Coordinates of C-alpha atoms and ligand atoms in Angstrom, one line a residue:
Chain A
M1 CA 81.4 165.1 73.5
K2 CA 84.7 166.4 72.2
G3 CA 86.3 168.6 74.8
E4 CA 89.7 170.1 74.5
I5 CA 92.8 168.5 73.0
V6 CA 94.9 167.2 75.9
L7 CA 97.7 165.5 74.0
E8 CA 99.2 166.6 70.7
A9 CA 102.2 165.4 68.6
R10 CA 103.4 167.9 66.1
D11 CA 105.5 166.8 63.2
L12 CA 107.0 164.2 65.5
S13 CA 109.9 162.1 64.2
M14 CA 112.1 159.6 65.8
H15 CA 115.0 158.3 63.6
F16 CA 117.5 155.6 64.5
G17 CA 120.2 156.1 62.0
G18 CA 118.4 155.3 58.7
V19 CA 115.3 153.8 60.4
H20 CA 112.4 156.2 60.5
A21 CA 110.6 154.6 63.4
V22 CA 108.3 157.6 63.8
D23 CA 108.0 159.9 60.8
Q24 CA 106.4 163.3 60.9
V25 CA 103.4 162.2 62.9
N26 CA 100.6 164.7 63.7
F27 CA 98.3 163.3 66.3
A28 CA 95.7 164.8 68.6
L29 CA 93.9 163.2 71.5
W30 CA 90.8 164.7 73.1
D31 CA 89.8 164.8 76.7
N32 CA 88.4 161.5 78.0
E33 CA 88.9 159.7 74.7
L34 CA 89.8 156.0 74.4
R35 CA 91.9 155.7 71.3
C36 CA 93.3 152.5 69.9
L37 CA 96.6 152.4 68.1
I38 CA 97.1 149.5 65.7
G39 CA 99.6 148.7 63.0
P40 CA 101.9 145.8 61.9
N41 CA 105.1 144.9 63.8
G42 CA 107.6 147.6 63.5
A43 CA 105.1 150.3 62.6
G44 CA 106.5 152.5 65.3
K45 CA 103.7 152.3 67.9
S46 CA 106.0 151.6 70.9
T47 CA 108.5 154.2 69.7
F48 CA 105.7 156.7 69.5
F49 CA 104.8 155.9 73.2
K50 CA 108.4 156.3 74.2
C51 CA 108.5 159.8 72.6
L52 CA 105.4 160.7 74.5
T53 CA 106.8 159.6 77.9
G54 CA 110.3 160.9 77.6
Q55 CA 112.1 157.6 77.1
H56 CA 113.3 159.0 73.7
V57 CA 114.1 162.5 72.8
P58 CA 112.5 163.0 69.4
T59 CA 114.7 163.7 66.5
H60 CA 112.3 166.3 65.4
G61 CA 109.0 167.8 66.3
D62 CA 107.2 168.4 69.6
V63 CA 104.8 166.8 72.1
V64 CA 102.4 168.9 73.9
I65 CA 100.6 167.6 77.0
R66 CA 97.9 170.0 78.3
D67 CA 99.8 173.0 77.1
V68 CA 103.2 171.8 78.3
H69 CA 105.9 171.2 75.8
V70 CA 107.4 167.9 76.9
A71 CA 109.8 166.8 74.1
G72 CA 113.2 166.4 75.7
R73 CA 112.0 166.3 79.2
E74 CA 112.9 163.6 81.7
P75 CA 110.5 160.6 82.0
H76 CA 109.7 161.4 85.7
Q77 CA 108.8 165.0 84.8
I78 CA 106.3 163.8 82.2
A79 CA 105.0 161.2 84.7
R80 CA 104.4 164.0 87.1
L81 CA 102.0 165.7 84.7
G82 CA 99.8 162.7 85.5
V83 CA 100.8 160.4 82.7
G84 CA 100.9 156.6 83.4
I85 CA 102.3 154.0 81.0
K86 CA 102.3 150.3 80.7
T87 CA 105.2 149.4 78.5
Q88 CA 105.2 146.6 76.0
V89 CA 107.9 144.6 77.7
P90 CA 106.6 144.4 81.3
N91 CA 108.5 146.9 83.5
V92 CA 107.9 145.8 87.1
F93 CA 110.0 145.5 90.2
D94 CA 110.8 141.8 89.9
G95 CA 112.5 141.4 93.2
L96 CA 109.7 142.9 95.2
S97 CA 106.3 141.7 96.3
V98 CA 103.1 142.5 94.4
E99 CA 102.0 144.7 97.2
E100 CA 105.3 146.7 97.3
N101 CA 105.0 147.2 93.6
I102 CA 101.6 148.8 93.9
W103 CA 102.5 150.7 97.0
L104 CA 105.5 152.3 95.3
S105 CA 103.1 153.7 92.7
A106 CA 100.5 154.9 95.1
R107 CA 103.0 156.4 97.5
R108 CA 104.4 158.6 94.8
W109 CA 101.3 160.7 94.7
H110 CA 99.7 160.3 98.1
K111 CA 100.5 160.6 101.8
A112 CA 101.3 157.4 103.7
Q113 CA 97.8 156.8 105.0
R114 CA 96.1 157.3 101.7
A115 CA 98.7 155.3 99.8
K116 CA 98.0 152.3 102.1
V117 CA 94.3 152.4 101.4
L118 CA 94.8 152.9 97.7
T119 CA 97.2 150.0 97.6
Q120 CA 94.6 147.7 99.2
E121 CA 91.9 149.0 96.9
T122 CA 94.0 148.4 93.8
L123 CA 94.9 144.9 94.9
E124 CA 91.2 144.1 95.3
R125 CA 90.2 145.8 92.1
L126 CA 92.7 143.8 90.1
A127 CA 92.1 140.6 92.1
L128 CA 95.7 140.5 93.1
G129 CA 94.9 140.1 96.8
D130 CA 95.7 136.4 97.0
I131 CA 99.2 136.9 95.6
R132 CA 100.0 140.2 97.4
S133 CA 103.1 138.8 99.1
A134 CA 104.3 136.9 96.1
I135 CA 107.6 138.1 94.5
V136 CA 106.7 139.5 91.1
G137 CA 109.6 137.9 89.3
T138 CA 108.2 134.4 90.1
L139 CA 104.8 135.1 88.6
A140 CA 103.4 134.1 85.2
H141 CA 103.6 136.6 82.4
G142 CA 99.9 137.4 82.5
Q143 CA 100.0 138.1 86.2
R144 CA 103.1 140.4 85.8
Q145 CA 101.1 142.3 83.2
W146 CA 98.4 142.7 85.8
V147 CA 100.8 144.0 88.4
E148 CA 102.0 146.6 85.9
L149 CA 98.4 147.6 85.1
G150 CA 97.9 147.8 88.9
M151 CA 100.8 150.2 89.2
V152 CA 99.5 152.4 86.5
V153 CA 96.0 152.4 88.0
A154 CA 97.2 153.0 91.5
A155 CA 98.9 156.3 90.5
E156 CA 95.5 157.5 89.3
P157 CA 96.8 159.2 86.2
W158 CA 94.5 161.3 84.0
L159 CA 96.4 160.1 80.8
V160 CA 97.0 156.4 80.5
L161 CA 99.1 154.8 77.8
L162 CA 98.9 151.0 77.5
D163 CA 101.2 149.1 75.1
E164 CA 99.7 145.7 74.4
P165 CA 98.1 145.2 77.8
A166 CA 96.4 142.0 76.8
A167 CA 99.4 140.2 75.3
G168 CA 100.0 136.7 76.6
M169 CA 96.7 136.6 78.5
T170 CA 94.0 134.0 78.3
H171 CA 90.7 134.8 76.7
E172 CA 89.1 135.3 80.1
E173 CA 91.8 137.6 81.3
V174 CA 91.5 139.6 78.1
E175 CA 87.9 140.2 78.8
T176 CA 88.6 141.3 82.4
T177 CA 91.3 143.6 81.0
A178 CA 88.8 145.2 78.5
E179 CA 86.5 145.8 81.4
L180 CA 89.2 147.4 83.5
I181 CA 90.1 149.6 80.6
R182 CA 86.6 150.8 80.2
E183 CA 86.4 151.5 83.9
V184 CA 89.6 153.4 83.9
N185 CA 88.4 155.4 80.9
K186 CA 85.7 156.9 83.1
T187 CA 88.3 159.1 84.8
A188 CA 91.2 159.0 82.4
T189 CA 92.0 159.7 78.7
M190 CA 93.6 156.7 77.2
I191 CA 95.6 155.3 74.2
V192 CA 95.8 151.6 73.9
V193 CA 98.1 149.7 71.5
E194 CA 96.7 146.3 70.5
H195 CA 96.9 143.7 67.9
D196 CA 93.8 141.8 68.8
M197 CA 90.9 143.2 66.7
Q198 CA 88.2 141.6 68.8
F199 CA 89.7 143.3 71.8
I200 CA 89.7 146.6 70.1
R201 CA 86.1 146.3 69.2
M202 CA 85.4 145.6 72.8
I203 CA 86.9 148.9 74.0
S204 CA 87.1 151.6 71.4
N205 CA 85.4 153.3 68.6
K206 CA 88.2 155.5 67.2
V207 CA 91.3 153.8 65.9
T208 CA 94.6 155.2 64.6
V209 CA 96.5 153.0 62.2
F210 CA 100.3 153.3 62.1
H211 CA 102.3 152.1 59.2
E212 CA 106.1 152.6 58.7
G213 CA 106.2 155.3 61.2
R214 CA 103.3 157.3 59.8
I215 CA 99.6 157.5 60.4
L216 CA 97.9 155.7 57.6
I217 CA 94.3 156.4 58.6
E218 CA 92.2 157.4 61.6
D219 CA 88.6 156.4 61.9
T220 CA 86.1 154.0 63.4
M221 CA 86.9 150.3 63.5
D222 CA 84.1 149.6 61.0
V223 CA 85.6 152.0 58.4
I224 CA 89.1 150.8 59.1
S225 CA 88.4 147.1 58.7
A226 CA 86.7 147.9 55.4
D227 CA 89.7 150.0 54.1
E228 CA 91.7 148.5 51.3
R229 CA 95.1 150.0 52.3
V230 CA 94.7 148.8 55.9
R231 CA 93.9 145.3 54.7
E232 CA 97.0 145.4 52.6
V233 CA 99.4 146.6 55.3
Y234 CA 97.8 145.2 58.4
L235 CA 95.0 142.7 58.1
G236 CA 96.6 141.1 55.1
H237 CA 99.9 141.1 56.9
K238 CA 98.3 139.3 59.8
S239 CA 96.6 136.6 57.8
Q240 CA 99.9 135.7 56.0
Chain B
M1 CA 108.4 150.9 110.9
T2 CA 106.7 147.6 111.6
W3 CA 107.7 145.1 114.1
N4 CA 108.2 142.3 111.6
R5 CA 110.5 139.3 111.8
E6 CA 113.3 141.1 110.1
N7 CA 113.2 143.9 112.6
K8 CA 113.2 141.5 115.4
W9 CA 116.4 140.0 114.1
R10 CA 117.8 143.5 113.7
A11 CA 116.9 144.4 117.3
G12 CA 118.4 141.2 118.5
L13 CA 121.7 142.0 116.7
V14 CA 121.7 145.5 118.2
V15 CA 121.3 144.0 121.7
L16 CA 124.1 141.6 121.0
G17 CA 126.2 144.5 119.8
V18 CA 125.6 146.5 123.0
I19 CA 126.4 143.5 125.2
F20 CA 129.6 143.1 123.2
L21 CA 130.4 146.8 123.6
F22 CA 130.4 146.6 127.4
A23 CA 131.8 143.1 127.8
A24 CA 134.7 143.1 125.4
P25 CA 137.1 145.4 127.3
N26 CA 136.6 143.2 130.4
V27 CA 137.3 140.0 128.6
F28 CA 140.0 140.8 126.0
Q29 CA 143.5 142.2 126.4
L30 CA 144.2 145.7 125.3
F31 CA 146.1 144.6 122.2
T32 CA 143.1 142.6 121.1
I33 CA 140.8 145.6 121.8
I34 CA 142.9 147.9 119.7
N35 CA 142.9 145.4 116.9
M36 CA 139.1 145.1 117.1
T37 CA 138.8 148.9 116.7
T38 CA 140.3 148.6 113.2
A39 CA 138.0 145.6 112.4
I40 CA 135.0 147.7 113.5
A41 CA 136.2 150.6 111.3
F42 CA 136.2 148.2 108.3
A43 CA 132.8 146.9 109.3
I44 CA 131.4 150.4 109.2
L45 CA 133.0 150.9 105.8
A46 CA 131.5 147.6 104.6
L47 CA 128.1 148.7 105.9
S48 CA 128.2 151.9 103.9
L49 CA 129.0 150.0 100.7
G50 CA 126.3 147.4 101.6
L51 CA 123.8 150.2 101.9
I52 CA 124.5 151.8 98.5
W53 CA 125.3 148.7 96.5
G54 CA 123.1 146.2 98.2
Y55 CA 120.0 148.4 98.5
G56 CA 120.6 151.1 95.9
G57 CA 122.3 149.1 93.3
I58 CA 125.2 151.6 93.1
L59 CA 128.3 149.6 92.5
C60 CA 130.9 152.0 93.9
F61 CA 134.5 150.7 93.4
G62 CA 135.9 153.6 95.4
Q63 CA 134.0 153.6 98.7
T64 CA 137.5 153.9 100.3
A65 CA 137.8 157.4 98.8
F66 CA 135.2 158.6 101.4
F67 CA 136.8 156.5 104.1
G68 CA 140.2 158.0 103.4
L69 CA 138.8 161.5 103.0
G70 CA 137.1 161.1 106.4
A71 CA 140.3 160.0 108.0
Y72 CA 142.3 162.8 106.5
A73 CA 139.7 165.5 107.1
Y74 CA 139.3 164.4 110.7
T75 CA 143.1 164.4 111.3
V76 CA 143.7 167.8 109.6
A77 CA 140.7 169.4 111.3
A78 CA 141.6 168.0 114.7
I79 CA 145.1 169.3 114.5
N80 CA 143.8 172.7 113.5
F81 CA 141.0 172.9 116.0
G82 CA 143.0 171.3 118.8
G83 CA 140.1 169.1 119.5
S84 CA 138.3 166.2 118.0
T85 CA 134.5 166.9 118.4
W86 CA 134.1 169.3 115.5
A87 CA 136.7 167.5 113.5
I88 CA 134.4 164.5 113.4
L89 CA 131.6 166.7 111.9
V90 CA 134.0 168.2 109.4
A91 CA 135.1 164.7 108.3
I92 CA 131.6 163.6 107.7
L93 CA 130.7 166.8 105.9
V94 CA 133.7 166.8 103.7
A95 CA 133.1 163.2 102.6
M96 CA 129.4 163.9 102.0
L97 CA 130.2 167.0 100.0
V98 CA 132.6 165.2 97.8
A99 CA 130.1 162.3 97.4
A100 CA 127.4 164.7 96.5
V101 CA 129.5 166.5 93.9
L102 CA 130.8 163.3 92.4
G103 CA 127.3 161.8 92.6
Y104 CA 125.8 164.8 90.9
F105 CA 128.0 164.5 87.8
V106 CA 127.7 160.7 87.7
F107 CA 124.0 160.3 88.2
Y108 CA 122.7 163.5 86.6
G109 CA 125.0 162.7 83.7
R110 CA 123.4 159.3 83.5
V111 CA 126.7 157.5 83.5
S112 CA 126.2 153.7 83.1
D113 CA 127.0 151.3 85.9
V114 CA 130.3 150.1 84.5
Y115 CA 131.6 153.7 84.1
L116 CA 130.4 154.5 87.6
A117 CA 132.6 151.8 88.9
V118 CA 135.5 153.0 86.8
I119 CA 135.1 156.6 87.7
T120 CA 134.9 155.9 91.5
L121 CA 137.9 153.7 91.3
T122 CA 139.8 156.3 89.4
A123 CA 138.9 159.0 91.8
T124 CA 140.3 156.8 94.7
L125 CA 143.5 156.1 92.9
I126 CA 143.9 159.8 92.0
L127 CA 143.6 160.6 95.7
Y128 CA 146.2 157.9 96.4
S129 CA 148.8 159.3 94.1
L130 CA 147.9 162.9 95.1
M131 CA 148.4 162.3 98.8
R132 CA 151.6 160.4 98.2
R133 CA 153.1 163.6 96.7
T134 CA 152.4 165.9 99.6
S135 CA 155.6 165.2 101.5
G136 CA 157.1 168.7 101.3
P137 CA 156.6 171.4 104.0
E138 CA 154.7 173.4 101.4
Y139 CA 151.8 170.9 101.5
K140 CA 149.9 171.9 104.6
I141 CA 146.4 172.8 105.5
G142 CA 146.5 175.3 108.4
K143 CA 148.7 173.9 111.1
S144 CA 148.7 170.4 109.7
L145 CA 151.4 169.1 107.3
L146 CA 150.0 166.4 105.0
G147 CA 153.1 164.3 105.3
G148 CA 153.1 162.6 101.9
F149 CA 153.7 158.9 101.9
N150 CA 154.2 158.8 105.7
G151 CA 150.9 160.4 106.4
I152 CA 149.9 162.3 109.5
T153 CA 149.6 161.2 113.1
S154 CA 146.0 161.5 114.0
P155 CA 145.1 163.3 117.2
P156 CA 143.2 161.0 119.5
L157 CA 139.5 161.6 120.4
N158 CA 138.8 163.7 123.4
M159 CA 135.8 164.3 125.6
P160 CA 133.4 166.8 123.9
W161 CA 133.4 169.1 126.9
D162 CA 137.2 169.0 127.6
T163 CA 139.9 168.8 124.9
S164 CA 142.5 167.8 127.5
Q165 CA 140.6 164.7 128.5
V166 CA 141.9 162.4 125.8
L167 CA 140.4 158.9 125.3
F168 CA 142.4 155.8 125.9
P169 CA 142.4 153.0 123.4
E170 CA 139.8 151.0 125.3
H171 CA 137.5 154.0 125.3
V172 CA 138.1 154.5 121.6
F173 CA 136.8 150.9 121.3
Y174 CA 133.6 152.0 123.0
V175 CA 133.2 154.9 120.6
A176 CA 133.9 152.6 117.6
M177 CA 131.4 150.0 118.7
A178 CA 128.8 152.6 119.4
A179 CA 129.4 154.1 116.0
L180 CA 128.9 150.7 114.3
I181 CA 125.7 150.1 116.2
L182 CA 124.4 153.6 115.5
A183 CA 125.3 153.3 111.8
Y184 CA 123.6 149.9 111.7
I185 CA 120.4 151.3 113.3
L186 CA 120.5 154.3 110.9
C187 CA 120.8 152.1 107.9
S188 CA 118.1 149.7 109.1
W189 CA 115.8 152.6 109.6
L190 CA 116.7 154.2 106.3
V191 CA 116.0 151.2 104.1
Q192 CA 112.4 151.0 105.6
T193 CA 111.6 154.7 105.0
Q194 CA 109.9 155.7 101.8
F195 CA 113.3 156.9 100.6
G196 CA 114.8 153.5 101.2
R197 CA 112.0 151.6 99.6
V198 CA 112.2 153.8 96.5
S199 CA 115.9 153.3 96.4
V200 CA 115.4 149.6 96.3
A201 CA 112.8 150.0 93.6
I202 CA 115.3 151.9 91.5
R203 CA 117.8 149.1 92.0
E204 CA 115.1 146.7 90.7
N205 CA 114.0 148.7 87.7
E206 CA 115.2 152.2 87.0
L207 CA 112.9 152.8 84.1
R208 CA 109.8 151.8 86.0
A209 CA 110.7 154.0 88.9
E210 CA 111.1 156.9 86.5
L211 CA 107.8 156.2 84.7
L212 CA 106.1 156.3 88.1
G213 CA 107.5 159.8 88.5
Y214 CA 110.5 159.3 90.8
D215 CA 113.6 161.3 90.0
I216 CA 116.0 158.5 90.2
R217 CA 119.0 160.8 89.8
F218 CA 118.2 162.6 93.0
Y219 CA 117.6 159.4 94.9
K220 CA 120.8 157.8 93.8
M221 CA 122.8 161.0 94.6
A222 CA 121.2 161.2 98.0
L223 CA 121.9 157.6 98.9
F224 CA 125.4 157.9 97.6
T225 CA 126.0 160.9 99.8
V226 CA 124.7 159.2 102.9
G227 CA 127.0 156.2 102.1
G228 CA 129.9 158.7 101.8
G229 CA 129.1 160.1 105.2
I230 CA 129.0 156.6 106.8
A231 CA 132.3 155.7 105.2
A232 CA 133.8 158.9 106.6
V233 CA 132.7 157.8 110.1
A234 CA 134.6 154.5 109.4
G235 CA 137.6 156.6 108.4
V236 CA 137.5 158.5 111.7
V237 CA 137.3 155.3 113.7
F238 CA 140.1 153.8 111.6
C239 CA 142.6 156.6 112.1
N240 CA 141.9 156.6 115.8
G241 CA 142.4 152.9 116.0
V242 CA 145.7 153.0 114.1
G243 CA 146.7 156.5 115.3
R244 CA 147.7 157.6 111.9
V245 CA 146.4 158.1 108.4
T246 CA 148.5 157.4 105.3
P247 CA 147.8 157.5 101.6
D248 CA 147.4 153.7 101.8
V249 CA 143.8 154.2 102.8
F250 CA 143.2 154.9 99.2
N251 CA 145.2 152.1 97.7
L252 CA 143.9 149.5 95.3
Y253 CA 144.1 146.7 97.9
N254 CA 141.7 148.3 100.3
T255 CA 139.3 149.3 97.5
A256 CA 139.2 145.7 96.4
L257 CA 138.8 144.4 99.9
T258 CA 135.7 146.5 100.5
I259 CA 134.0 144.9 97.5
I260 CA 135.0 141.5 98.7
W261 CA 133.7 142.0 102.2
V262 CA 130.3 142.9 100.8
I263 CA 130.3 140.0 98.3
V264 CA 131.3 137.5 101.0
G265 CA 128.8 138.9 103.6
G266 CA 126.0 139.3 101.2
R267 CA 124.3 142.1 99.3
G268 CA 120.9 143.1 100.2
T269 CA 121.5 142.7 103.9
L270 CA 123.1 145.1 106.3
I271 CA 124.6 142.6 108.8
G272 CA 126.2 140.6 105.9
P273 CA 128.8 143.2 105.0
V274 CA 129.6 143.8 108.6
L275 CA 130.2 140.2 109.3
G276 CA 132.1 139.8 106.0
A277 CA 134.5 142.6 106.9
I278 CA 135.1 141.3 110.4
L279 CA 135.6 137.7 109.2
L280 CA 138.0 138.6 106.5
F281 CA 139.9 141.0 108.7
Y282 CA 140.7 138.2 111.2
L283 CA 141.3 135.8 108.4
T284 CA 143.9 138.0 106.7
S285 CA 145.5 139.1 109.9
S286 CA 145.9 135.5 111.0
L287 CA 147.3 134.7 107.6
G288 CA 149.6 137.7 108.0
T289 CA 151.5 135.9 110.7
Q290 CA 152.5 133.0 108.6
A291 CA 154.5 132.8 105.4
V292 CA 153.2 129.7 103.7
L293 CA 150.3 131.2 101.8
N294 CA 150.3 134.6 100.1
N295 CA 147.6 136.8 101.5
N296 CA 146.4 138.2 98.2
L297 CA 146.2 134.7 96.8
V298 CA 144.0 133.5 99.6
L299 CA 141.7 136.6 99.2
G300 CA 141.5 136.0 95.5
A301 CA 140.6 132.4 96.1
I302 CA 137.9 133.3 98.6
L303 CA 136.4 135.8 96.1
I304 CA 136.3 133.2 93.3
L305 CA 134.9 130.6 95.7
F306 CA 132.1 132.9 96.8
V307 CA 131.2 134.2 93.4
L308 CA 131.0 130.6 92.1
L309 CA 129.6 128.7 95.1
V310 CA 127.9 131.2 97.4
P311 CA 127.1 134.0 95.0
K312 CA 124.5 135.5 97.4
G313 CA 127.0 135.7 100.2
I314 CA 126.9 134.2 103.7
V315 CA 123.9 136.0 105.3
P316 CA 121.4 135.7 102.5
S317 CA 122.3 132.0 101.9
F318 CA 121.9 131.4 105.6
T319 CA 118.5 133.0 105.9
E320 CA 117.4 131.1 102.8
W321 CA 118.5 127.8 104.3
W322 CA 116.8 128.8 107.6
D323 CA 113.5 129.7 105.9
N324 CA 113.5 126.5 103.8
R325 CA 114.1 124.5 107.0
R326 CA 111.2 126.2 108.7
A327 CA 108.9 125.7 105.7
L328 CA 110.0 122.1 105.5
R329 CA 109.2 121.6 109.2
T330 CA 105.8 123.1 109.0
S331 CA 104.9 121.2 105.9
R332 CA 106.1 118.0 107.6
R333 CA 104.0 118.8 110.6
K334 CA 101.0 119.3 108.4
E335 CA 101.6 116.0 106.7
V336 CA 101.8 114.2 110.0
R337 CA 98.6 115.9 111.1
M338 CA 96.9 114.8 107.8
R339 CA 98.1 111.3 108.2
R340 CA 96.7 111.1 111.7
R341 CA 93.4 112.5 110.6
R342 CA 93.3 110.0 107.7
S343 CA 94.0 107.0 109.9
R344 CA 91.4 108.3 112.4
L345 CA 88.9 108.5 109.6
A346 CA 89.8 105.0 108.4
E347 CA 89.3 103.8 112.0
A348 CA 86.0 105.4 112.3
N349 CA 85.0 103.9 108.9
G350 CA 86.2 100.6 110.0
E351 CA 84.2 100.7 113.2
A352 CA 81.1 101.8 111.2
G353 CA 81.7 98.8 109.0
D354 CA 81.9 96.5 112.0
E355 CA 78.6 97.7 113.3
R356 CA 76.9 97.0 110.1
Ligands
ATP401 N1 116.2 151.8 70.1 C1 116.1 151.5 68.8 N2 117.2 151.5 68.0 C2 117.1 151.3 66.7 N3 115.9 150.9 66.1 C3 114.8 150.9 66.9 C4 114.8 151.2 68.3 N4 113.6 151.0 68.7 C5 112.8 150.7 67.7 N5 113.5 150.6 66.6 C6 113.0 150.3 65.2 O1 111.9 151.1 65.0 C7 110.9 150.5 64.3 C8 109.6 150.6 65.1 O2 109.7 149.8 66.3 P1 108.5 149.8 67.4 O3 109.0 149.0 68.5 O4 108.1 151.2 67.7 O5 107.3 149.1 66.6 P2 105.9 148.6 67.1 O6 104.9 149.2 66.2 O7 105.8 148.8 68.5 O8 106.0 147.1 66.8 P3 105.4 145.8 67.6 O9 104.0 145.7 67.2 O10 106.2 144.7 67.1 O11 105.6 146.1 69.0 C9 111.3 149.1 64.1 O12 111.8 148.9 62.8 C10 112.4 148.9 65.2 O13 113.3 147.9 64.7
MG402 MG1 105.5 147.7 70.1

């Protein structure tokens, strides 16, 4: 099942003054994998994503995506490698319609005709058809999350990074999201950051635990939930 | 481009513009027509800022730099070439080139919005003081003296096929109005192309646009350059209307005015800035003839009034009001229909009851 390594972080560090948000992380992701990233608040998960997508230039170390060294490259250059990301704080085009949001993503990679079709397909796939003309800024938080997911999906990236995609969603919406993730995973390699353990069990088997900028452990969910250290830093932290 | 409601409005405006183009010289006196040419030049300038600020989110505090460069480049080139046709092209190219170079440093250097405003303003004021210092005979480009503080007399436009056939002021009006209409059509088209839609997206959220794979630096630079070119056309029209170009095109007053036109007319529309410029042009020139109120004071008051009370500007506020009215009407109509249906139902029920 394991193919080649498609994403690798080598000795990756991101420091903000004295804060070591990401600290000497070595991380590898195999083709078609669906990896979950967990860790308490401030563990460095989002910062790690930002280093992977060019939003931060790492203080030290390198990121290799399919043999391309990307540390220090512009975000759009990394996106062009076929990397899509949903950020933790929804990044959408608030003043534009749902349809326009999706179209802007589809059109980046496809000719006008195909982009139109792909936009329609994505709207249907994510059940956004009824609100296609709504201005995104007026939508509820959960719906805006969906619009952003739609934008990621419409670009048809082969590497998908999702930072807390189910945050602020109802239980039903969470299940649909899990379904969508599993479906996207058929054609794409993914990393998903989540706090919701049940959600993680729904979608993934291999989990990486971040703690204070470092990788604490990397294993299946069963092993991880039984691990003492994880309980201490994360599960214990949660139940406080 | 789709034939939607917005484009129907735009087409209607173009038709109105064309009618005005042909009718105005027959209706108004020559003096009024010459005055209008200047107003139209300002309208084109406002349109250029409306495009890059309203659609691209680029707050340029020095759009008059390209306006003035266009006017100067036209004048100098026309004097040297002994004709106006190529001079127009030179004017547009010079302004676009400067815009591209400035845009390159600003956007590729990822200068923040505030600094962009400061840098463009500074560039304009530098041009202002530079041009004021060019009064000696040593300051000349080819055959054309730069004239310092007094500026240069601009050669009038001539027919493209014959440099001796010089246009009269009423003909210059035709050219000005045609330029405004064409610039308006160009902008209307541009904002609906993929390029325009991506520019709007960048205005909405730069990071998201980048994460989708768009090189926002390039888009901004390109839009900025187009805006510079349109501003240069405005400059050419302006110096033909006034017959002269002086360093005052670069002064702080004009720079501020441009921003005020767009705020008053409304960002995010194209006709808004055009109307804002024309409205304020006539307002200030009518104020100019009296001595009770200070011109700058009135402008300042208008700016504050708009920022506080009509922050979206005239045109967006109007369209909002219009849409609300329409929505209200249709919902009222629906209500009436519902009420009728309900009473009909009640009647029917009543009859049924009677029969029983
Ligand atoms: N731009 C920044 N400047 C300074 N410090 C930062 C910056 N971004 C993140 N940090 C710090 O880095 C650490 C890691 O933050 P990060 O957002 O990556 O955590 P996280 O694991 O995503 O947490 P959460 O689960 O709350 O989203 C935190 O201590 C945070 O305060
Ligand atoms: Mg985070």
